[in-house]
């Protein structure tokens, strides 16, 4: 989760002033994205929250729901250098990371030169990530976790900021390799993309089948985004909100005294879930125009933060339960 430099904490006035400036910037980003992506407010919100919190997001949905378009739009609006990789079963780690090539100079001396792969971007779109082999998935995992790669014993740092927005098709198709739990945990949020509402779909038909389409404008740049990410980490979180995060995350683990969890959950979220919640709750407050996170933020983020970090027991799956049902139940209990 690291990567941010630790800076001297700002005083309260400075944080409020910086947060108010960030609120204005984020509002402009929202407006610009909505010119191109119709409806899907919660998808846009959660994907942006992952980026504002300095993390990676996994977008899960059937093909054709504008997942790729959302990522390219965010790259343009946030002013980030972006690359896209279409994952396929024959994709090799070097296709992502880059490879060593042999050069020969005039005198005939030979030497190796590293040619950077598409992972050297500020925003990397990993399309249909579950189609690549585990070996290739793990090459991306190191970049996501450590913000550098190692090729032939040499370390190469990735650009700052570095975000992976991956898409995944939920259909159990032939030729997919489900992401291992350790890799799923590296994604700050899992964002489910559903079919559009009727009004939004009507707008899509009218706006995207004419001669010209609206193009989004860049309203931030990489430096400004890093400033906002640093601010998110400096925002104070009240003890009440911290307690709510701990209570929710711990209630999703079997063996912690929650009877429905003990019955239905095989394994629950680790500490990374709480870290994700701390960051995203602050970012969500800013996104919604507030200067401090609330318990409502924690409850709203329960699904995208927890759903890819826990698994149900065989009995619960046999009864037709989903992880989402369990999380909904935990949030209802928390609300009392």
GROMACS .gro file of N, CA and C in nm, residues 206-215:
model
   30
  206UNK      N    1  -2.819   0.752  -2.808
  206UNK     CA    2  -2.830   0.879  -2.880
  206UNK      C    3  -2.693   0.947  -2.896
  207UNK      N    4  -2.611   0.939  -2.790
  207UNK     CA    5  -2.486   1.017  -2.791
  207UNK      C    6  -2.371   0.951  -2.864
  208UNK      N    7  -2.376   0.818  -2.876
  208UNK     CA    8  -2.255   0.749  -2.925
  208UNK      C    9  -2.269   0.693  -3.066
  209UNK      N   10  -2.382   0.719  -3.132
  209UNK     CA   11  -2.398   0.662  -3.266
  209UNK      C   12  -2.407   0.771  -3.372
  210UNK      N   13  -2.373   0.897  -3.334
  210UNK     CA   14  -2.372   1.005  -3.433
  210UNK      C   15  -2.234   1.019  -3.494
  211UNK      N   16  -2.215   1.131  -3.564
  211UNK     CA   17  -2.088   1.152  -3.633
  211UNK      C   18  -1.976   1.188  -3.536
  212UNK      N   19  -2.009   1.260  -3.428
  212UNK     CA   20  -1.902   1.300  -3.337
  212UNK      C   21  -1.939   1.259  -3.194
  213UNK      N   22  -1.835   1.223  -3.120
  213UNK     CA   23  -1.857   1.188  -2.978
  213UNK      C   24  -1.786   1.291  -2.891
  214UNK      N   25  -1.842   1.317  -2.774
  214UNK     CA   26  -1.779   1.412  -2.681
  214UNK      C   27  -1.645   1.356  -2.635
  215UNK      N   28  -1.543   1.439  -2.636
  215UNK     CA   29  -1.411   1.397  -2.588
  215UNK      C   30  -1.387   1.462  -2.452
   0.00000   0.00000   0.00000
